PDB file of C-alpha atoms in Angstrom:
ATOM      1  CA  UNK A 131       0.016  -0.047   0.047  1.00 56.00           C
ATOM      2  CA  UNK A 132       0.812   3.612  -0.029  1.00 82.00           C
ATOM      3  CA  UNK A 133       3.487   4.840   2.368  1.00 92.00           C
ATOM      4  CA  UNK A 134       3.797   8.178   4.264  1.00 95.00           C
ATOM      5  CA  UNK A 135       3.703  11.079   1.818  1.00 95.00           C
ATOM      6  CA  UNK A 136       4.889  14.592   2.524  1.00 97.00           C
ATOM      7  CA  UNK A 137       4.620  17.831   0.620  1.00 97.00           C
ATOM      8  CA  UNK A 138       6.320  19.743  -0.741  1.00 97.00           C
ATOM      9  CA  UNK A 139       9.425  17.799  -1.180  1.00 96.00           C
ATOM     10  CA  UNK A 140      11.463  21.006  -1.184  1.00 97.00           C
ATOM     11  CA  UNK A 141      10.632  24.548   0.013  1.00 98.00           C
ATOM     12  CA  UNK A 142      12.710  27.610  -0.236  1.00 98.00           C
ATOM     13  CA  UNK A 143      11.492  30.487   1.636  1.00 98.00           C
ATOM     14  CA  UNK A 144      12.648  34.020   2.739  1.00 97.00           C
ATOM     15  CA  UNK A 145      13.398  34.664   6.437  1.00 97.00           C
ATOM     16  CA  UNK A 146      10.366  36.015   8.157  1.00 98.00           C
ATOM     17  CA  UNK A 147       7.886  34.177   6.053  1.00 98.00           C
ATOM     18  CA  UNK A 148       5.495  31.483   7.242  1.00 98.00           C
ATOM     19  CA  UNK A 149       5.576  27.998   5.877  1.00 98.00           C
ATOM     20  CA  UNK A 150       3.258  25.044   6.134  1.00 98.00           C
ATOM     21  CA  UNK A 151       4.495  21.437   5.586  1.00 98.00           C
ATOM     22  CA  UNK A 152       2.040  18.610   4.982  1.00 98.00           C
ATOM     23  CA  UNK A 153       2.068  14.914   6.002  1.00 98.00           C
ATOM     24  CA  UNK A 154      -0.308  12.235   4.805  1.00 97.00           C
ATOM     25  CA  UNK A 155       0.080   9.085   7.035  1.00 96.00           C
ATOM     26  CA  UNK A 156      -0.434   5.563   6.100  1.00 94.00           C
ATOM     27  CA  UNK A 157      -4.182   4.878   6.038  1.00 92.00           C
ATOM     28  CA  UNK A 158      -5.266   3.242   9.378  1.00 89.00           C
ATOM     29  CA  UNK A 159      -2.272   4.567  11.373  1.00 91.00           C
ATOM     30  CA  UNK A 160      -3.476   6.428  14.458  1.00 90.00           C
ATOM     31  CA  UNK A 161      -0.089   7.755  15.606  1.00 91.00           C
ATOM     32  CA  UNK A 162       1.739  10.479  13.801  1.00 94.00           C
ATOM     33  CA  UNK A 163       5.161  11.970  14.555  1.00 95.00           C
ATOM     34  CA  UNK A 164       7.117  14.870  13.315  1.00 97.00           C
ATOM     35  CA  UNK A 165      10.918  14.818  13.466  1.00 97.00           C
ATOM     36  CA  UNK A 166      13.551  17.343  12.148  1.00 96.00           C
ATOM     37  CA  UNK A 167      16.960  16.371  10.689  1.00 93.00           C
ATOM     38  CA  UNK A 168      19.571  18.975  10.608  1.00 91.00           C
ATOM     39  CA  UNK A 169      23.326  19.074  10.355  1.00 83.00           C
ATOM     40  CA  UNK A 170      23.932  20.634  13.589  1.00 75.00           C
ATOM     41  CA  UNK A 171      21.375  18.794  15.721  1.00 78.00           C
ATOM     42  CA  UNK A 172      20.906  15.327  13.993  1.00 85.00           C
ATOM     43  CA  UNK A 173      17.486  13.855  14.165  1.00 92.00           C
ATOM     44  CA  UNK A 174      15.199  15.398  16.718  1.00 94.00           C
ATOM     45  CA  UNK A 175      11.732  14.490  17.813  1.00 94.00           C
ATOM     46  CA  UNK A 176       9.314  17.447  17.582  1.00 96.00           C
ATOM     47  CA  UNK A 177       5.675  16.468  18.283  1.00 96.00           C
ATOM     48  CA  UNK A 178       3.519  13.257  18.443  1.00 92.00           C
ATOM     49  CA  UNK A 179      -0.177  12.946  17.681  1.00 92.00           C
ATOM     50  CA  UNK A 180      -2.529  10.207  18.800  1.00 89.00           C
ATOM     51  CA  UNK A 181      -5.725  10.797  16.759  1.00 89.00           C
ATOM     52  CA  UNK A 182      -6.107  14.466  16.610  1.00 92.00           C
ATOM     53  CA  UNK A 183      -4.588  15.325  20.006  1.00 91.00           C
ATOM     54  CA  UNK A 184      -0.966  15.944  20.735  1.00 91.00           C
ATOM     55  CA  UNK A 185       0.100  14.411  24.142  1.00 87.00           C
ATOM     56  CA  UNK A 186       3.736  15.205  23.549  1.00 89.00           C
ATOM     57  CA  UNK A 187       4.734  18.483  22.076  1.00 93.00           C
ATOM     58  CA  UNK A 188       8.118  18.644  24.005  1.00 92.00           C
ATOM     59  CA  UNK A 189      10.280  18.842  21.042  1.00 94.00           C
ATOM     60  CA  UNK A 190       8.898  21.893  19.345  1.00 96.00           C
ATOM     61  CA  UNK A 191      11.830  24.387  19.481  1.00 94.00           C
ATOM     62  CA  UNK A 192       9.905  27.530  19.973  1.00 95.00           C
ATOM     63  CA  UNK A 193       6.392  29.108  19.872  1.00 96.00           C
ATOM     64  CA  UNK A 194       6.815  29.820  16.188  1.00 98.00           C
ATOM     65  CA  UNK A 195       6.331  26.200  15.626  1.00 98.00           C
ATOM     66  CA  UNK A 196       2.805  24.611  15.799  1.00 97.00           C
ATOM     67  CA  UNK A 197       1.177  21.527  14.409  1.00 97.00           C
ATOM     68  CA  UNK A 198      -2.305  20.184  13.846  1.00 97.00           C
ATOM     69  CA  UNK A 199      -3.903  16.963  12.795  1.00 96.00           C
ATOM     70  CA  UNK A 200      -7.572  16.802  11.352  1.00 91.00           C
ATOM     71  CA  UNK A 201      -9.733  13.774  10.926  1.00 90.00           C
ATOM     72  CA  UNK A 202      -7.172  11.557  12.448  1.00 86.00           C
ATOM     73  CA  UNK A 203      -5.243  11.676   9.187  1.00 93.00           C
ATOM     74  CA  UNK A 204      -3.433  14.587   7.599  1.00 96.00           C
ATOM     75  CA  UNK A 205      -1.092  16.780   9.573  1.00 98.00           C
ATOM     76  CA  UNK A 206       0.263  20.301   8.987  1.00 98.00           C
ATOM     77  CA  UNK A 207       3.522  21.563  10.591  1.00 98.00           C
ATOM     78  CA  UNK A 208       3.491  25.359  10.597  1.00 98.00           C
ATOM     79  CA  UNK A 209       6.509  27.460  11.195  1.00 98.00           C
ATOM     80  CA  UNK A 210       5.935  31.209  11.573  1.00 98.00           C
ATOM     81  CA  UNK A 211       8.343  33.991  10.949  1.00 98.00           C
ATOM     82  CA  UNK A 212      11.010  31.455   9.665  1.00 98.00           C
ATOM     83  CA  UNK A 213      14.611  31.952  10.714  1.00 97.00           C
ATOM     84  CA  UNK A 214      17.831  30.469   9.093  1.00 96.00           C
ATOM     85  CA  UNK A 215      18.308  28.014  11.923  1.00 94.00           C
ATOM     86  CA  UNK A 216      14.964  26.461  10.856  1.00 96.00           C
ATOM     87  CA  UNK A 217      16.561  25.021   7.716  1.00 96.00           C
ATOM     88  CA  UNK A 218      16.460  21.320   7.943  1.00 97.00           C
ATOM     89  CA  UNK A 219      14.728  18.283   6.511  1.00 96.00           C
ATOM     90  CA  UNK A 220      11.410  17.752   8.270  1.00 97.00           C
ATOM     91  CA  UNK A 221      10.338  14.103   8.531  1.00 97.00           C
ATOM     92  CA  UNK A 222       6.847  12.785   9.318  1.00 97.00           C
ATOM     93  CA  UNK A 223       6.242   9.236  10.610  1.00 95.00           C
ATOM     94  CA  UNK A 224       3.148   7.268  11.402  1.00 94.00           C
ATOM     95  CA  UNK A 225       2.494   3.991  13.258  1.00 91.00           C
ATOM     96  CA  UNK A 226      -0.524   1.742  13.753  1.00 86.00           C
ATOM     97  CA  UNK A 227      -0.777   2.032  17.417  1.00 72.00           C
ATOM     98  CA  UNK A 228       1.285   3.822  20.109  1.00 61.00           C
ATOM     99  CA  UNK A 229       3.670   1.705  22.373  1.00 55.00           C
ATOM    100  CA  UNK A 230       2.170  -0.040  25.264  1.00 55.00           C
ATOM    101  CA  UNK A 231      -0.777  -1.560  23.498  1.00 53.00           C
ATOM    102  CA  UNK A 232       0.931  -4.758  22.671  1.00 46.00           C
ATOM    103  CA  UNK A 233       0.812  -4.071  19.020  1.00 44.00           C
ATOM    104  CA  UNK A 234       3.657  -3.246  16.678  1.00 48.00           C
ATOM    105  CA  UNK A 235       4.837   0.191  17.013  1.00 72.00           C
ATOM    106  CA  UNK A 236       7.222   0.528  14.047  1.00 83.00           C
ATOM    107  CA  UNK A 237       7.338   3.997  12.761  1.00 90.00           C
ATOM    108  CA  UNK A 238       7.177   4.326   9.128  1.00 92.00           C
ATOM    109  CA  UNK A 239       8.830   7.443   7.761  1.00 94.00           C
ATOM    110  CA  UNK A 240       7.985   9.646   4.812  1.00 95.00           C
ATOM    111  CA  UNK A 241      10.613  11.052   2.378  1.00 93.00           C
ATOM    112  CA  UNK A 242      10.797  14.412   4.169  1.00 95.00           C
ATOM    113  CA  UNK A 243      10.500  18.107   3.228  1.00 97.00           C
ATOM    114  CA  UNK A 244      13.704  19.921   2.763  1.00 96.00           C
ATOM    115  CA  UNK A 245      13.306  23.384   4.017  1.00 98.00           C
ATOM    116  CA  UNK A 246      15.817  26.170   3.241  1.00 97.00           C
ATOM    117  CA  UNK A 247      15.399  29.548   4.698  1.00 97.00           C
ATOM    118  CA  UNK A 248      17.380  32.227   2.851  1.00 96.00           C
TER     119      UNK A 248
ATOM    120  CA  UNK B 161      17.936  12.074  30.345  1.00 86.00           C
ATOM    121  CA  UNK B 162      17.674   9.463  27.611  1.00 90.00           C
ATOM    122  CA  UNK B 163      20.360   9.608  24.943  1.00 94.00           C
ATOM    123  CA  UNK B 164      22.021   7.401  22.164  1.00 96.00           C
ATOM    124  CA  UNK B 165      25.859   7.503  21.326  1.00 96.00           C
ATOM    125  CA  UNK B 166      27.007   5.831  18.285  1.00 95.00           C
ATOM    126  CA  UNK B 167      30.516   5.737  16.585  1.00 89.00           C
ATOM    127  CA  UNK B 168      31.495   8.582  14.459  1.00 85.00           C
ATOM    128  CA  UNK B 169      31.806   7.870  10.804  1.00 87.00           C
ATOM    129  CA  UNK B 170      32.470   7.551   7.989  1.00 95.00           C
ATOM    130  CA  UNK B 171      33.256   3.860   8.059  1.00 96.00           C
ATOM    131  CA  UNK B 172      34.836   2.773   4.906  1.00 97.00           C
ATOM    132  CA  UNK B 173      35.070  -0.948   4.168  1.00 97.00           C
ATOM    133  CA  UNK B 174      35.885  -3.259   1.277  1.00 97.00           C
ATOM    134  CA  UNK B 175      33.160  -5.526  -0.030  1.00 97.00           C
ATOM    135  CA  UNK B 176      32.823  -8.769   2.217  1.00 97.00           C
ATOM    136  CA  UNK B 177      34.432  -7.178   5.199  1.00 98.00           C
ATOM    137  CA  UNK B 178      32.966  -7.573   8.661  1.00 98.00           C
ATOM    138  CA  UNK B 179      31.029  -4.534   9.894  1.00 97.00           C
ATOM    139  CA  UNK B 180      30.483  -3.366  13.442  1.00 97.00           C
ATOM    140  CA  UNK B 181      28.959  -0.089  14.344  1.00 97.00           C
ATOM    141  CA  UNK B 182      28.954   0.656  18.047  1.00 97.00           C
ATOM    142  CA  UNK B 183      25.873   2.061  19.893  1.00 98.00           C
ATOM    143  CA  UNK B 184      25.402   2.693  23.483  1.00 97.00           C
ATOM    144  CA  UNK B 185      22.498   4.326  25.232  1.00 97.00           C
ATOM    145  CA  UNK B 186      21.429   5.986  28.557  1.00 95.00           C
ATOM    146  CA  UNK B 187      17.838   5.473  29.610  1.00 92.00           C
ATOM    147  CA  UNK B 188      15.599   4.987  32.525  1.00 84.00           C
ATOM    148  CA  UNK B 189      13.661   1.933  32.748  1.00 82.00           C
ATOM    149  CA  UNK B 190      13.646  -0.635  29.887  1.00 85.00           C
ATOM    150  CA  UNK B 191      13.740   0.958  26.452  1.00 91.00           C
ATOM    151  CA  UNK B 192      13.197  -0.638  23.057  1.00 91.00           C
ATOM    152  CA  UNK B 193      16.155  -0.343  20.783  1.00 94.00           C
ATOM    153  CA  UNK B 194      16.211   0.276  16.989  1.00 95.00           C
ATOM    154  CA  UNK B 195      18.556   0.412  14.057  1.00 97.00           C
ATOM    155  CA  UNK B 196      17.272   2.570  11.143  1.00 96.00           C
ATOM    156  CA  UNK B 197      18.954   2.902   7.805  1.00 97.00           C
ATOM    157  CA  UNK B 198      18.825   5.739   5.302  1.00 94.00           C
ATOM    158  CA  UNK B 199      19.994   4.826   1.723  1.00 94.00           C
ATOM    159  CA  UNK B 200      21.146   7.591  -0.565  1.00 90.00           C
ATOM    160  CA  UNK B 201      18.074   9.660  -1.764  1.00 85.00           C
ATOM    161  CA  UNK B 202      15.555   7.608   0.313  1.00 87.00           C
ATOM    162  CA  UNK B 203      13.732   7.916   3.596  1.00 88.00           C
ATOM    163  CA  UNK B 204      14.518   6.211   6.845  1.00 93.00           C
ATOM    164  CA  UNK B 205      13.572   2.582   7.102  1.00 93.00           C
ATOM    165  CA  UNK B 206      13.522   0.319  10.099  1.00 94.00           C
ATOM    166  CA  UNK B 207      16.258  -2.262   9.780  1.00 97.00           C
ATOM    167  CA  UNK B 208      15.868  -4.185  13.024  1.00 96.00           C
ATOM    168  CA  UNK B 209      14.624  -3.810  16.631  1.00 94.00           C
ATOM    169  CA  UNK B 210      14.865  -5.547  20.029  1.00 94.00           C
ATOM    170  CA  UNK B 211      12.489  -4.799  22.857  1.00 90.00           C
ATOM    171  CA  UNK B 212      13.977  -6.432  25.908  1.00 89.00           C
ATOM    172  CA  UNK B 213      17.295  -7.495  27.301  1.00 92.00           C
ATOM    173  CA  UNK B 214      19.082 -10.281  25.440  1.00 95.00           C
ATOM    174  CA  UNK B 215      16.770 -10.068  22.441  1.00 94.00           C
ATOM    175  CA  UNK B 216      18.565 -10.279  19.084  1.00 97.00           C
ATOM    176  CA  UNK B 217      17.165  -8.300  16.294  1.00 96.00           C
ATOM    177  CA  UNK B 218      18.055  -9.437  12.686  1.00 97.00           C
ATOM    178  CA  UNK B 219      17.403  -8.530   9.117  1.00 97.00           C
ATOM    179  CA  UNK B 220      19.116  -8.650   5.797  1.00 96.00           C
ATOM    180  CA  UNK B 221      22.177 -10.241   7.319  1.00 97.00           C
ATOM    181  CA  UNK B 222      22.532  -7.516  10.006  1.00 98.00           C
ATOM    182  CA  UNK B 223      22.292  -8.403  13.653  1.00 98.00           C
ATOM    183  CA  UNK B 224      22.196  -6.571  17.052  1.00 98.00           C
ATOM    184  CA  UNK B 225      21.849  -7.743  20.608  1.00 98.00           C
ATOM    185  CA  UNK B 226      20.272  -5.770  23.383  1.00 96.00           C
ATOM    186  CA  UNK B 227      22.807  -5.922  26.045  1.00 96.00           C
ATOM    187  CA  UNK B 228      21.483  -4.358  29.216  1.00 94.00           C
ATOM    188  CA  UNK B 229      24.700  -4.991  31.363  1.00 94.00           C
ATOM    189  CA  UNK B 230      26.721  -2.920  28.917  1.00 96.00           C
ATOM    190  CA  UNK B 231      23.744  -0.700  27.707  1.00 96.00           C
ATOM    191  CA  UNK B 232      24.802  -1.496  24.096  1.00 97.00           C
ATOM    192  CA  UNK B 233      23.149  -2.412  20.847  1.00 98.00           C
ATOM    193  CA  UNK B 234      26.030  -2.803  18.364  1.00 98.00           C
ATOM    194  CA  UNK B 235      25.200  -3.420  14.735  1.00 98.00           C
ATOM    195  CA  UNK B 236      27.047  -6.245  12.971  1.00 98.00           C
ATOM    196  CA  UNK B 237      27.228  -7.824   9.510  1.00 98.00           C
ATOM    197  CA  UNK B 238      29.403 -10.668   8.485  1.00 97.00           C
ATOM    198  CA  UNK B 239      29.991  -9.660   4.966  1.00 96.00           C
ATOM    199  CA  UNK B 240      28.981  -6.190   3.650  1.00 98.00           C
ATOM    200  CA  UNK B 241      28.035  -5.373   0.138  1.00 97.00           C
ATOM    201  CA  UNK B 242      28.331  -2.246  -1.988  1.00 97.00           C
ATOM    202  CA  UNK B 243      24.473  -1.941  -1.700  1.00 96.00           C
ATOM    203  CA  UNK B 244      24.842  -1.602   2.103  1.00 98.00           C
ATOM    204  CA  UNK B 245      26.332   1.888   1.673  1.00 97.00           C
ATOM    205  CA  UNK B 246      24.022   4.118   3.723  1.00 97.00           C
ATOM    206  CA  UNK B 247      23.705   6.110   6.936  1.00 95.00           C
ATOM    207  CA  UNK B 248      22.785   3.877   9.962  1.00 97.00           C
ATOM    208  CA  UNK B 249      21.024   5.412  13.017  1.00 96.00           C
ATOM    209  CA  UNK B 250      20.788   3.830  16.412  1.00 97.00           C
ATOM    210  CA  UNK B 251      17.718   4.888  18.249  1.00 95.00           C
ATOM    211  CA  UNK B 252      15.798   4.054  21.460  1.00 93.00           C
ATOM    212  CA  UNK B 253      12.136   4.399  22.619  1.00 89.00           C
ATOM    213  CA  UNK B 254      12.002   4.889  26.322  1.00 83.00           C
ATOM    214  CA  UNK B 255       9.194   2.995  28.105  1.00 76.00           C
ATOM    215  CA  UNK B 256       6.006   5.069  28.573  1.00 73.00           C
ATOM    216  CA  UNK B 257       7.048   7.370  25.727  1.00 78.00           C
ATOM    217  CA  UNK B 258       6.208   7.522  22.067  1.00 80.00           C
ATOM    218  CA  UNK B 259       9.264   9.308  20.616  1.00 87.00           C
ATOM    219  CA  UNK B 260      12.237   7.904  19.097  1.00 92.00           C
ATOM    220  CA  UNK B 261      15.696   9.276  20.318  1.00 93.00           C
ATOM    221  CA  UNK B 262      18.260   8.957  17.681  1.00 95.00           C
ATOM    222  CA  UNK B 263      22.047   8.798  17.616  1.00 95.00           C
ATOM    223  CA  UNK B 264      23.940  11.020  15.244  1.00 93.00           C
ATOM    224  CA  UNK B 265      24.208   8.475  12.437  1.00 94.00           C
ATOM    225  CA  UNK B 266      27.116   6.662  10.992  1.00 95.00           C
ATOM    226  CA  UNK B 267      27.897   6.842   7.272  1.00 95.00           C
ATOM    227  CA  UNK B 268      28.989   3.446   5.865  1.00 97.00           C
ATOM    228  CA  UNK B 269      30.767   3.330   2.543  1.00 97.00           C
ATOM    229  CA  UNK B 270      31.498   0.014   1.094  1.00 97.00           C
ATOM    230  CA  UNK B 271      33.894  -0.104  -1.923  1.00 96.00           C
ATOM    231  CA  UNK B 272      34.053  -2.855  -4.505  1.00 95.00           C
TER     232      UNK B 272
END
């Protein structure tokens, strides 16, 4: 079946502009995750959704970052007033059920959105 | 806090050589441990996992054993191929959390 998809694949924006990144998880996956991969910081967790709620937002680096998920499916990560340090690859992942339920919790990753802030 | 430390790369090997990529972790409780691989131009893929002490994860000829006494999860393969060239990430998921904590990644380059 279809994997996790993300759009756009590449985004170049000017400093100070807002950007929206989209993630379509695998159908039927209730858990959705956002990570960021950057040269200086490696792979970092940003936020986790279970259904439409976000029980763990601990990785969001500042209040310029926000995310929402609607209908238990598509998620949007929004970065306001972008800064050069926001340049990174933003990865989305989904899994069938969260850990602790006795089911597989393998996270399936999308191809990422490469964000460049000039 | 929880963290993962893996060996710095790049690791350059000849085809059919033995591979070890070291990974150690710090975590409270009993985390699950993972190796993810990122092939050139592709997304992250789960390579193998282990969910409790002494478990051995294996896939595509790669193996890693969850060693609680040494807090390690070293990745090994007996005979690497050029197609194994990729970046390998060790990761943990602490109990009662839902997020993966990754190491910095190790670039493996296999030469024919």
